[in-house]
């Protein structure tokens, strides 16, 4: 497996994810949908042949969630509905960054406890500043940093693969 190439492809995907998050922060449905389409294109560029075994299965789970949720996001005409799809996209992006890593010094997992009727929702950010994609300017700074993922903390970079179980579902 060529981790460097994969990590580069996934980093490109996460960079576009940040643009999607920013479009939702701005409550810009048009930019949200166009960025969603860019993410779909980036997703298709990920070379699954670089993955084997558990890593391949993990990516298939993440890819299925991203593909389905991005398609729905690009088809909606409602910004609030787009935010609901973004929650699934975010969970998959967080899982991807955590498992495979990214070519960035650090990415931040942030959480808003009030999103979706106080159920709460997380997202990834390239900054520790809270800019809430679930509420936009209504509650722009609602949230907190709950985790920092560094370039070397991913499961794929770890020598002890037994420490983090991988679930496989079809």
JSON list of N, CA and C in Angstrom, two decimals, residues 10-82:
[
{"chain": "A", "resi": 10, "resn": "UNK", "atom": "N", "xyz": [-6.65, 11.79, 0.01]},
{"chain": "A", "resi": 10, "resn": "UNK", "atom": "CA", "xyz": [-7.61, 12.07, 1.08]},
{"chain": "A", "resi": 10, "resn": "UNK", "atom": "C", "xyz": [-7.49, 13.50, 1.59]},
{"chain": "A", "resi": 11, "resn": "UNK", "atom": "N", "xyz": [-6.28, 14.04, 1.60]},
{"chain": "A", "resi": 11, "resn": "UNK", "atom": "CA", "xyz": [-6.09, 15.42, 2.02]},
{"chain": "A", "resi": 11, "resn": "UNK", "atom": "C", "xyz": [-6.79, 16.36, 1.05]},
{"chain": "A", "resi": 12, "resn": "UNK", "atom": "N", "xyz": [-6.71, 16.08, -0.25]},
{"chain": "A", "resi": 12, "resn": "UNK", "atom": "CA", "xyz": [-7.42, 16.88, -1.25]},
{"chain": "A", "resi": 12, "resn": "UNK", "atom": "C", "xyz": [-8.93, 16.86, -0.99]},
{"chain": "A", "resi": 13, "resn": "UNK", "atom": "N", "xyz": [-9.44, 15.69, -0.64]},
{"chain": "A", "resi": 13, "resn": "UNK", "atom": "CA", "xyz": [-10.86, 15.55, -0.32]},
{"chain": "A", "resi": 13, "resn": "UNK", "atom": "C", "xyz": [-11.22, 16.39, 0.91]},
{"chain": "A", "resi": 14, "resn": "UNK", "atom": "N", "xyz": [-10.41, 16.31, 1.95]},
{"chain": "A", "resi": 14, "resn": "UNK", "atom": "CA", "xyz": [-10.67, 17.06, 3.18]},
{"chain": "A", "resi": 14, "resn": "UNK", "atom": "C", "xyz": [-10.58, 18.57, 2.94]},
{"chain": "A", "resi": 15, "resn": "UNK", "atom": "N", "xyz": [-9.66, 18.99, 2.08]},
{"chain": "A", "resi": 15, "resn": "UNK", "atom": "CA", "xyz": [-9.56, 20.42, 1.76]},
{"chain": "A", "resi": 15, "resn": "UNK", "atom": "C", "xyz": [-10.86, 20.92, 1.14]},
{"chain": "A", "resi": 16, "resn": "UNK", "atom": "N", "xyz": [-11.45, 20.13, 0.25]},
{"chain": "A", "resi": 16, "resn": "UNK", "atom": "CA", "xyz": [-12.73, 20.52, -0.35]},
{"chain": "A", "resi": 16, "resn": "UNK", "atom": "C", "xyz": [-13.86, 20.46, 0.69]},
{"chain": "A", "resi": 17, "resn": "UNK", "atom": "N", "xyz": [-13.75, 19.52, 1.62]},
{"chain": "A", "resi": 17, "resn": "UNK", "atom": "CA", "xyz": [-14.71, 19.44, 2.72]},
{"chain": "A", "resi": 17, "resn": "UNK", "atom": "C", "xyz": [-14.71, 20.77, 3.50]},
{"chain": "A", "resi": 18, "resn": "UNK", "atom": "N", "xyz": [-13.53, 21.33, 3.75]},
{"chain": "A", "resi": 18, "resn": "UNK", "atom": "CA", "xyz": [-13.45, 22.61, 4.48]},
{"chain": "A", "resi": 18, "resn": "UNK", "atom": "C", "xyz": [-14.19, 23.71, 3.72]},
{"chain": "A", "resi": 19, "resn": "UNK", "atom": "N", "xyz": [-14.11, 23.69, 2.39]},
{"chain": "A", "resi": 19, "resn": "UNK", "atom": "CA", "xyz": [-14.83, 24.67, 1.58]},
{"chain": "A", "resi": 19, "resn": "UNK", "atom": "C", "xyz": [-16.33, 24.46, 1.71]},
{"chain": "A", "resi": 20, "resn": "UNK", "atom": "N", "xyz": [-16.76, 23.21, 1.78]},
{"chain": "A", "resi": 20, "resn": "UNK", "atom": "CA", "xyz": [-18.17, 22.90, 1.98]},
{"chain": "A", "resi": 20, "resn": "UNK", "atom": "C", "xyz": [-18.64, 23.42, 3.34]},
{"chain": "A", "resi": 21, "resn": "UNK", "atom": "N", "xyz": [-17.83, 23.15, 4.36]},
{"chain": "A", "resi": 21, "resn": "UNK", "atom": "CA", "xyz": [-18.17, 23.64, 5.71]},
{"chain": "A", "resi": 21, "resn": "UNK", "atom": "C", "xyz": [-18.33, 25.16, 5.69]},
{"chain": "A", "resi": 22, "resn": "UNK", "atom": "N", "xyz": [-17.40, 25.85, 5.04]},
{"chain": "A", "resi": 22, "resn": "UNK", "atom": "CA", "xyz": [-17.44, 27.31, 4.98]},
{"chain": "A", "resi": 22, "resn": "UNK", "atom": "C", "xyz": [-18.68, 27.82, 4.24]},
{"chain": "A", "resi": 23, "resn": "UNK", "atom": "N", "xyz": [-19.10, 27.10, 3.20]},
{"chain": "A", "resi": 23, "resn": "UNK", "atom": "CA", "xyz": [-20.32, 27.49, 2.47]},
{"chain": "A", "resi": 23, "resn": "UNK", "atom": "C", "xyz": [-21.53, 27.39, 3.38]},
{"chain": "A", "resi": 24, "resn": "UNK", "atom": "N", "xyz": [-21.55, 26.38, 4.24]},
{"chain": "A", "resi": 24, "resn": "UNK", "atom": "CA", "xyz": [-22.66, 26.24, 5.18]},
{"chain": "A", "resi": 24, "resn": "UNK", "atom": "C", "xyz": [-22.58, 27.28, 6.29]},
{"chain": "A", "resi": 25, "resn": "UNK", "atom": "N", "xyz": [-21.38, 27.62, 6.71]},
{"chain": "A", "resi": 25, "resn": "UNK", "atom": "CA", "xyz": [-21.21, 28.70, 7.70]},
{"chain": "A", "resi": 25, "resn": "UNK", "atom": "C", "xyz": [-21.82, 29.98, 7.13]},
{"chain": "A", "resi": 26, "resn": "UNK", "atom": "N", "xyz": [-21.62, 30.20, 5.82]},
{"chain": "A", "resi": 26, "resn": "UNK", "atom": "CA", "xyz": [-22.16, 31.39, 5.15]},
{"chain": "A", "resi": 26, "resn": "UNK", "atom": "C", "xyz": [-23.62, 31.24, 4.74]},
{"chain": "A", "resi": 27, "resn": "UNK", "atom": "N", "xyz": [-24.22, 30.07, 5.02]},
{"chain": "A", "resi": 27, "resn": "UNK", "atom": "CA", "xyz": [-25.60, 29.77, 4.62]},
{"chain": "A", "resi": 27, "resn": "UNK", "atom": "C", "xyz": [-25.83, 29.99, 3.13]},
{"chain": "A", "resi": 28, "resn": "UNK", "atom": "N", "xyz": [-24.83, 29.61, 2.33]},
{"chain": "A", "resi": 28, "resn": "UNK", "atom": "CA", "xyz": [-24.86, 29.80, 0.88]},
{"chain": "A", "resi": 28, "resn": "UNK", "atom": "C", "xyz": [-25.19, 28.47, 0.19]},
{"chain": "A", "resi": 29, "resn": "UNK", "atom": "N", "xyz": [-26.46, 28.26, -0.13]},
{"chain": "A", "resi": 29, "resn": "UNK", "atom": "CA", "xyz": [-26.90, 26.99, -0.70]},
{"chain": "A", "resi": 29, "resn": "UNK", "atom": "C", "xyz": [-26.25, 26.72, -2.05]},
{"chain": "A", "resi": 30, "resn": "UNK", "atom": "N", "xyz": [-26.14, 27.72, -2.88]},
{"chain": "A", "resi": 30, "resn": "UNK", "atom": "CA", "xyz": [-25.55, 27.54, -4.20]},
{"chain": "A", "resi": 30, "resn": "UNK", "atom": "C", "xyz": [-24.10, 27.07, -4.10]},
{"chain": "A", "resi": 31, "resn": "UNK", "atom": "N", "xyz": [-23.32, 27.72, -3.25]},
{"chain": "A", "resi": 31, "resn": "UNK", "atom": "CA", "xyz": [-21.92, 27.33, -3.05]},
{"chain": "A", "resi": 31, "resn": "UNK", "atom": "C", "xyz": [-21.84, 25.96, -2.37]},
{"chain": "A", "resi": 32, "resn": "UNK", "atom": "N", "xyz": [-22.76, 25.68, -1.47]},
{"chain": "A", "resi": 32, "resn": "UNK", "atom": "CA", "xyz": [-22.81, 24.38, -0.81]},
{"chain": "A", "resi": 32, "resn": "UNK", "atom": "C", "xyz": [-22.98, 23.27, -1.84]},
{"chain": "A", "resi": 33, "resn": "UNK", "atom": "N", "xyz": [-23.92, 23.46, -2.75]},
{"chain": "A", "resi": 33, "resn": "UNK", "atom": "CA", "xyz": [-24.20, 22.44, -3.76]},
{"chain": "A", "resi": 33, "resn": "UNK", "atom": "C", "xyz": [-23.04, 22.30, -4.75]},
{"chain": "A", "resi": 34, "resn": "UNK", "atom": "N", "xyz": [-22.46, 23.39, -5.18]},
{"chain": "A", "resi": 34, "resn": "UNK", "atom": "CA", "xyz": [-21.35, 23.30, -6.13]},
{"chain": "A", "resi": 34, "resn": "UNK", "atom": "C", "xyz": [-20.13, 22.66, -5.48]},
{"chain": "A", "resi": 35, "resn": "UNK", "atom": "N", "xyz": [-19.88, 23.00, -4.23]},
{"chain": "A", "resi": 35, "resn": "UNK", "atom": "CA", "xyz": [-18.75, 22.38, -3.51]},
{"chain": "A", "resi": 35, "resn": "UNK", "atom": "C", "xyz": [-19.03, 20.90, -3.28]},
{"chain": "A", "resi": 36, "resn": "UNK", "atom": "N", "xyz": [-20.27, 20.56, -3.01]},
{"chain": "A", "resi": 36, "resn": "UNK", "atom": "CA", "xyz": [-20.64, 19.15, -2.88]},
{"chain": "A", "resi": 36, "resn": "UNK", "atom": "C", "xyz": [-20.32, 18.37, -4.15]},
{"chain": "A", "resi": 37, "resn": "UNK", "atom": "N", "xyz": [-20.59, 18.97, -5.30]},
{"chain": "A", "resi": 37, "resn": "UNK", "atom": "CA", "xyz": [-20.25, 18.33, -6.58]},
{"chain": "A", "resi": 37, "resn": "UNK", "atom": "C", "xyz": [-18.74, 18.18, -6.74]},
{"chain": "A", "resi": 38, "resn": "UNK", "atom": "N", "xyz": [-17.97, 19.16, -6.28]},
{"chain": "A", "resi": 38, "resn": "UNK", "atom": "CA", "xyz": [-16.51, 19.06, -6.33]},
{"chain": "A", "resi": 38, "resn": "UNK", "atom": "C", "xyz": [-16.03, 17.92, -5.43]},
{"chain": "A", "resi": 39, "resn": "UNK", "atom": "N", "xyz": [-16.67, 17.76, -4.28]},
{"chain": "A", "resi": 39, "resn": "UNK", "atom": "CA", "xyz": [-16.32, 16.66, -3.38]},
{"chain": "A", "resi": 39, "resn": "UNK", "atom": "C", "xyz": [-16.63, 15.31, -4.02]},
{"chain": "A", "resi": 40, "resn": "UNK", "atom": "N", "xyz": [-17.73, 15.22, -4.73]},
{"chain": "A", "resi": 40, "resn": "UNK", "atom": "CA", "xyz": [-18.06, 13.97, -5.42]},
{"chain": "A", "resi": 40, "resn": "UNK", "atom": "C", "xyz": [-16.96, 13.64, -6.43]},
{"chain": "A", "resi": 41, "resn": "UNK", "atom": "N", "xyz": [-16.49, 14.64, -7.16]},
{"chain": "A", "resi": 41, "resn": "UNK", "atom": "CA", "xyz": [-15.40, 14.42, -8.12]},
{"chain": "A", "resi": 41, "resn": "UNK", "atom": "C", "xyz": [-14.12, 13.98, -7.41]},
{"chain": "A", "resi": 42, "resn": "UNK", "atom": "N", "xyz": [-13.80, 14.61, -6.30]},
{"chain": "A", "resi": 42, "resn": "UNK", "atom": "CA", "xyz": [-12.61, 14.23, -5.53]},
{"chain": "A", "resi": 42, "resn": "UNK", "atom": "C", "xyz": [-12.73, 12.82, -4.98]},
{"chain": "A", "resi": 43, "resn": "UNK", "atom": "N", "xyz": [-13.93, 12.46, -4.56]},
{"chain": "A", "resi": 43, "resn": "UNK", "atom": "CA", "xyz": [-14.17, 11.13, -4.02]},
{"chain": "A", "resi": 43, "resn": "UNK", "atom": "C", "xyz": [-13.88, 10.06, -5.08]},
{"chain": "A", "resi": 44, "resn": "UNK", "atom": "N", "xyz": [-14.24, 10.36, -6.32]},
{"chain": "A", "resi": 44, "resn": "UNK", "atom": "CA", "xyz": [-14.01, 9.42, -7.41]},
{"chain": "A", "resi": 44, "resn": "UNK", "atom": "C", "xyz": [-12.52, 9.27, -7.74]},
{"chain": "A", "resi": 45, "resn": "UNK", "atom": "N", "xyz": [-11.70, 10.23, -7.30]},
{"chain": "A", "resi": 45, "resn": "UNK", "atom": "CA", "xyz": [-10.27, 10.19, -7.57]},
{"chain": "A", "resi": 45, "resn": "UNK", "atom": "C", "xyz": [-9.49, 9.34, -6.57]},
{"chain": "A", "resi": 46, "resn": "UNK", "atom": "N", "xyz": [-10.14, 8.95, -5.48]},
{"chain": "A", "resi": 46, "resn": "UNK", "atom": "CA", "xyz": [-9.46, 8.13, -4.47]},
{"chain": "A", "resi": 46, "resn": "UNK", "atom": "C", "xyz": [-9.21, 6.74, -5.06]},
{"chain": "A", "resi": 47, "resn": "UNK", "atom": "N", "xyz": [-7.96, 6.32, -5.06]},
{"chain": "A", "resi": 47, "resn": "UNK", "atom": "CA", "xyz": [-7.57, 5.04, -5.64]},
{"chain": "A", "resi": 47, "resn": "UNK", "atom": "C", "xyz": [-7.66, 3.95, -4.57]},
{"chain": "A", "resi": 48, "resn": "UNK", "atom": "N", "xyz": [-8.78, 3.23, -4.59]},
{"chain": "A", "resi": 48, "resn": "UNK", "atom": "CA", "xyz": [-9.01, 2.18, -3.59]},
{"chain": "A", "resi": 48, "resn": "UNK", "atom": "C", "xyz": [-8.00, 1.04, -3.70]},
{"chain": "A", "resi": 49, "resn": "UNK", "atom": "N", "xyz": [-7.35, 0.91, -4.84]},
{"chain": "A", "resi": 49, "resn": "UNK", "atom": "CA", "xyz": [-6.36, -0.16, -5.01]},
{"chain": "A", "resi": 49, "resn": "UNK", "atom": "C", "xyz": [-5.14, 0.06, -4.12]},
{"chain": "A", "resi": 50, "resn": "UNK", "atom": "N", "xyz": [-5.02, 1.25, -3.54]},
{"chain": "A", "resi": 50, "resn": "UNK", "atom": "CA", "xyz": [-3.93, 1.52, -2.62]},
{"chain": "A", "resi": 50, "resn": "UNK", "atom": "C", "xyz": [-4.20, 0.93, -1.24]},
{"chain": "A", "resi": 51, "resn": "UNK", "atom": "N", "xyz": [-5.39, 0.40, -1.05]},
{"chain": "A", "resi": 51, "resn": "UNK", "atom": "CA", "xyz": [-5.79, -0.12, 0.26]},
{"chain": "A", "resi": 51, "resn": "UNK", "atom": "C", "xyz": [-5.96, -1.63, 0.23]},
{"chain": "A", "resi": 52, "resn": "UNK", "atom": "N", "xyz": [-5.65, -2.24, 1.36]},
{"chain": "A", "resi": 52, "resn": "UNK", "atom": "CA", "xyz": [-5.80, -3.68, 1.50]},
{"chain": "A", "resi": 52, "resn": "UNK", "atom": "C", "xyz": [-6.48, -4.00, 2.82]},
{"chain": "A", "resi": 53, "resn": "UNK", "atom": "N", "xyz": [-7.08, -5.17, 2.89]},
{"chain": "A", "resi": 53, "resn": "UNK", "atom": "CA", "xyz": [-7.61, -5.70, 4.14]},
{"chain": "A", "resi": 53, "resn": "UNK", "atom": "C", "xyz": [-8.56, -4.77, 4.87]},
{"chain": "A", "resi": 54, "resn": "UNK", "atom": "N", "xyz": [-8.32, -4.62, 6.18]},
{"chain": "A", "resi": 54, "resn": "UNK", "atom": "CA", "xyz": [-9.19, -3.80, 7.02]},
{"chain": "A", "resi": 54, "resn": "UNK", "atom": "C", "xyz": [-9.28, -2.37, 6.53]},
{"chain": "A", "resi": 55, "resn": "UNK", "atom": "N", "xyz": [-8.17, -1.83, 6.05]},
{"chain": "A", "resi": 55, "resn": "UNK", "atom": "CA", "xyz": [-8.17, -0.44, 5.57]},
{"chain": "A", "resi": 55, "resn": "UNK", "atom": "C", "xyz": [-9.09, -0.30, 4.35]},
{"chain": "A", "resi": 56, "resn": "UNK", "atom": "N", "xyz": [-9.09, -1.28, 3.47]},
{"chain": "A", "resi": 56, "resn": "UNK", "atom": "CA", "xyz": [-9.97, -1.25, 2.31]},
{"chain": "A", "resi": 56, "resn": "UNK", "atom": "C", "xyz": [-11.43, -1.28, 2.75]},
{"chain": "A", "resi": 57, "resn": "UNK", "atom": "N", "xyz": [-11.75, -2.16, 3.68]},
{"chain": "A", "resi": 57, "resn": "UNK", "atom": "CA", "xyz": [-13.13, -2.27, 4.17]},
{"chain": "A", "resi": 57, "resn": "UNK", "atom": "C", "xyz": [-13.57, -0.98, 4.86]},
{"chain": "A", "resi": 58, "resn": "UNK", "atom": "N", "xyz": [-12.68, -0.40, 5.66]},
{"chain": "A", "resi": 58, "resn": "UNK", "atom": "CA", "xyz": [-13.00, 0.86, 6.35]},
{"chain": "A", "resi": 58, "resn": "UNK", "atom": "C", "xyz": [-13.28, 1.94, 5.31]},
{"chain": "A", "resi": 59, "resn": "UNK", "atom": "N", "xyz": [-12.44, 2.04, 4.28]},
{"chain": "A", "resi": 59, "resn": "UNK", "atom": "CA", "xyz": [-12.65, 3.06, 3.25]},
{"chain": "A", "resi": 59, "resn": "UNK", "atom": "C", "xyz": [-13.98, 2.84, 2.53]},
{"chain": "A", "resi": 60, "resn": "UNK", "atom": "N", "xyz": [-14.34, 1.60, 2.26]},
{"chain": "A", "resi": 60, "resn": "UNK", "atom": "CA", "xyz": [-15.60, 1.33, 1.57]},
{"chain": "A", "resi": 60, "resn": "UNK", "atom": "C", "xyz": [-16.79, 1.85, 2.38]},
{"chain": "A", "resi": 61, "resn": "UNK", "atom": "N", "xyz": [-16.76, 1.68, 3.69]},
{"chain": "A", "resi": 61, "resn": "UNK", "atom": "CA", "xyz": [-17.82, 2.21, 4.56]},
{"chain": "A", "resi": 61, "resn": "UNK", "atom": "C", "xyz": [-17.88, 3.74, 4.46]},
{"chain": "A", "resi": 62, "resn": "UNK", "atom": "N", "xyz": [-16.72, 4.36, 4.58]},
{"chain": "A", "resi": 62, "resn": "UNK", "atom": "CA", "xyz": [-16.65, 5.82, 4.54]},
{"chain": "A", "resi": 62, "resn": "UNK", "atom": "C", "xyz": [-17.10, 6.34, 3.18]},
{"chain": "A", "resi": 63, "resn": "UNK", "atom": "N", "xyz": [-16.61, 5.71, 2.12]},
{"chain": "A", "resi": 63, "resn": "UNK", "atom": "CA", "xyz": [-16.93, 6.14, 0.76]},
{"chain": "A", "resi": 63, "resn": "UNK", "atom": "C", "xyz": [-18.42, 6.03, 0.49]},
{"chain": "A", "resi": 64, "resn": "UNK", "atom": "N", "xyz": [-19.05, 4.95, 0.94]},
{"chain": "A", "resi": 64, "resn": "UNK", "atom": "CA", "xyz": [-20.50, 4.77, 0.74]},
{"chain": "A", "resi": 64, "resn": "UNK", "atom": "C", "xyz": [-21.29, 5.88, 1.42]},
{"chain": "A", "resi": 65, "resn": "UNK", "atom": "N", "xyz": [-20.93, 6.22, 2.65]},
{"chain": "A", "resi": 65, "resn": "UNK", "atom": "CA", "xyz": [-21.61, 7.30, 3.37]},
{"chain": "A", "resi": 65, "resn": "UNK", "atom": "C", "xyz": [-21.40, 8.64, 2.65]},
{"chain": "A", "resi": 66, "resn": "UNK", "atom": "N", "xyz": [-20.16, 8.93, 2.29]},
{"chain": "A", "resi": 66, "resn": "UNK", "atom": "CA", "xyz": [-19.87, 10.19, 1.62]},
{"chain": "A", "resi": 66, "resn": "UNK", "atom": "C", "xyz": [-20.62, 10.29, 0.29]},
{"chain": "A", "resi": 67, "resn": "UNK", "atom": "N", "xyz": [-20.57, 9.25, -0.49]},
{"chain": "A", "resi": 67, "resn": "UNK", "atom": "CA", "xyz": [-21.20, 9.27, -1.81]},
{"chain": "A", "resi": 67, "resn": "UNK", "atom": "C", "xyz": [-22.70, 9.52, -1.71]},
{"chain": "A", "resi": 68, "resn": "UNK", "atom": "N", "xyz": [-23.36, 8.78, -0.86]},
{"chain": "A", "resi": 68, "resn": "UNK", "atom": "CA", "xyz": [-24.81, 8.90, -0.70]},
{"chain": "A", "resi": 68, "resn": "UNK", "atom": "C", "xyz": [-25.21, 10.28, -0.15]},
{"chain": "A", "resi": 69, "resn": "UNK", "atom": "N", "xyz": [-24.52, 10.72, 0.89]},
{"chain": "A", "resi": 69, "resn": "UNK", "atom": "CA", "xyz": [-24.88, 11.99, 1.53]},
{"chain": "A", "resi": 69, "resn": "UNK", "atom": "C", "xyz": [-24.54, 13.19, 0.63]},
{"chain": "A", "resi": 70, "resn": "UNK", "atom": "N", "xyz": [-23.42, 13.11, -0.08]},
{"chain": "A", "resi": 70, "resn": "UNK", "atom": "CA", "xyz": [-23.07, 14.21, -1.00]},
{"chain": "A", "resi": 70, "resn": "UNK", "atom": "C", "xyz": [-24.07, 14.31, -2.14]},
{"chain": "A", "resi": 71, "resn": "UNK", "atom": "N", "xyz": [-24.51, 13.17, -2.66]},
{"chain": "A", "resi": 71, "resn": "UNK", "atom": "CA", "xyz": [-25.50, 13.19, -3.74]},
{"chain": "A", "resi": 71, "resn": "UNK", "atom": "C", "xyz": [-26.78, 13.87, -3.24]},
{"chain": "A", "resi": 72, "resn": "UNK", "atom": "N", "xyz": [-27.23, 13.49, -2.05]},
{"chain": "A", "resi": 72, "resn": "UNK", "atom": "CA", "xyz": [-28.44, 14.11, -1.49]},
{"chain": "A", "resi": 72, "resn": "UNK", "atom": "C", "xyz": [-28.24, 15.60, -1.25]},
{"chain": "A", "resi": 73, "resn": "UNK", "atom": "N", "xyz": [-27.08, 15.97, -0.73]},
{"chain": "A", "resi": 73, "resn": "UNK", "atom": "CA", "xyz": [-26.79, 17.38, -0.46]},
{"chain": "A", "resi": 73, "resn": "UNK", "atom": "C", "xyz": [-26.85, 18.21, -1.75]},
{"chain": "A", "resi": 74, "resn": "UNK", "atom": "N", "xyz": [-26.31, 17.67, -2.84]},
{"chain": "A", "resi": 74, "resn": "UNK", "atom": "CA", "xyz": [-26.28, 18.44, -4.09]},
{"chain": "A", "resi": 74, "resn": "UNK", "atom": "C", "xyz": [-27.65, 18.55, -4.75]},
{"chain": "A", "resi": 75, "resn": "UNK", "atom": "N", "xyz": [-28.59, 17.71, -4.33]},
{"chain": "A", "resi": 75, "resn": "UNK", "atom": "CA", "xyz": [-29.92, 17.71, -4.93]},
{"chain": "A", "resi": 75, "resn": "UNK", "atom": "C", "xyz": [-30.95, 18.51, -4.13]},
{"chain": "A", "resi": 76, "resn": "UNK", "atom": "N", "xyz": [-30.62, 18.89, -2.91]},
{"chain": "A", "resi": 76, "resn": "UNK", "atom": "CA", "xyz": [-31.61, 19.59, -2.08]},
{"chain": "A", "resi": 76, "resn": "UNK", "atom": "C", "xyz": [-31.73, 21.06, -2.47]},
{"chain": "A", "resi": 77, "resn": "UNK", "atom": "N", "xyz": [-32.87, 21.62, -2.19]},
{"chain": "A", "resi": 77, "resn": "UNK", "atom": "CA", "xyz": [-33.09, 23.06, -2.41]},
{"chain": "A", "resi": 77, "resn": "UNK", "atom": "C", "xyz": [-33.29, 23.78, -1.09]},
{"chain": "A", "resi": 78, "resn": "UNK", "atom": "N", "xyz": [-32.92, 23.14, 0.02]},
{"chain": "A", "resi": 78, "resn": "UNK", "atom": "CA", "xyz": [-33.15, 23.68, 1.35]},
{"chain": "A", "resi": 78, "resn": "UNK", "atom": "C", "xyz": [-31.84, 23.65, 2.15]},
{"chain": "A", "resi": 79, "resn": "UNK", "atom": "N", "xyz": [-31.40, 24.78, 2.63]},
{"chain": "A", "resi": 79, "resn": "UNK", "atom": "CA", "xyz": [-30.13, 24.87, 3.36]},
{"chain": "A", "resi": 79, "resn": "UNK", "atom": "C", "xyz": [-30.17, 24.04, 4.65]},
{"chain": "A", "resi": 80, "resn": "UNK", "atom": "N", "xyz": [-31.31, 24.00, 5.32]},
{"chain": "A", "resi": 80, "resn": "UNK", "atom": "CA", "xyz": [-31.40, 23.21, 6.55]},
{"chain": "A", "resi": 80, "resn": "UNK", "atom": "C", "xyz": [-31.30, 21.71, 6.26]},
{"chain": "A", "resi": 81, "resn": "UNK", "atom": "N", "xyz": [-31.87, 21.29, 5.16]},
{"chain": "A", "resi": 81, "resn": "UNK", "atom": "CA", "xyz": [-31.75, 19.89, 4.76]},
{"chain": "A", "resi": 81, "resn": "UNK", "atom": "C", "xyz": [-30.29, 19.59, 4.37]},
{"chain": "A", "resi": 82, "resn": "UNK", "atom": "N", "xyz": [-29.64, 20.52, 3.71]},
{"chain": "A", "resi": 82, "resn": "UNK", "atom": "CA", "xyz": [-28.23, 20.36, 3.36]},
{"chain": "A", "resi": 82, "resn": "UNK", "atom": "C", "xyz": [-27.39, 20.17, 4.63]}
]
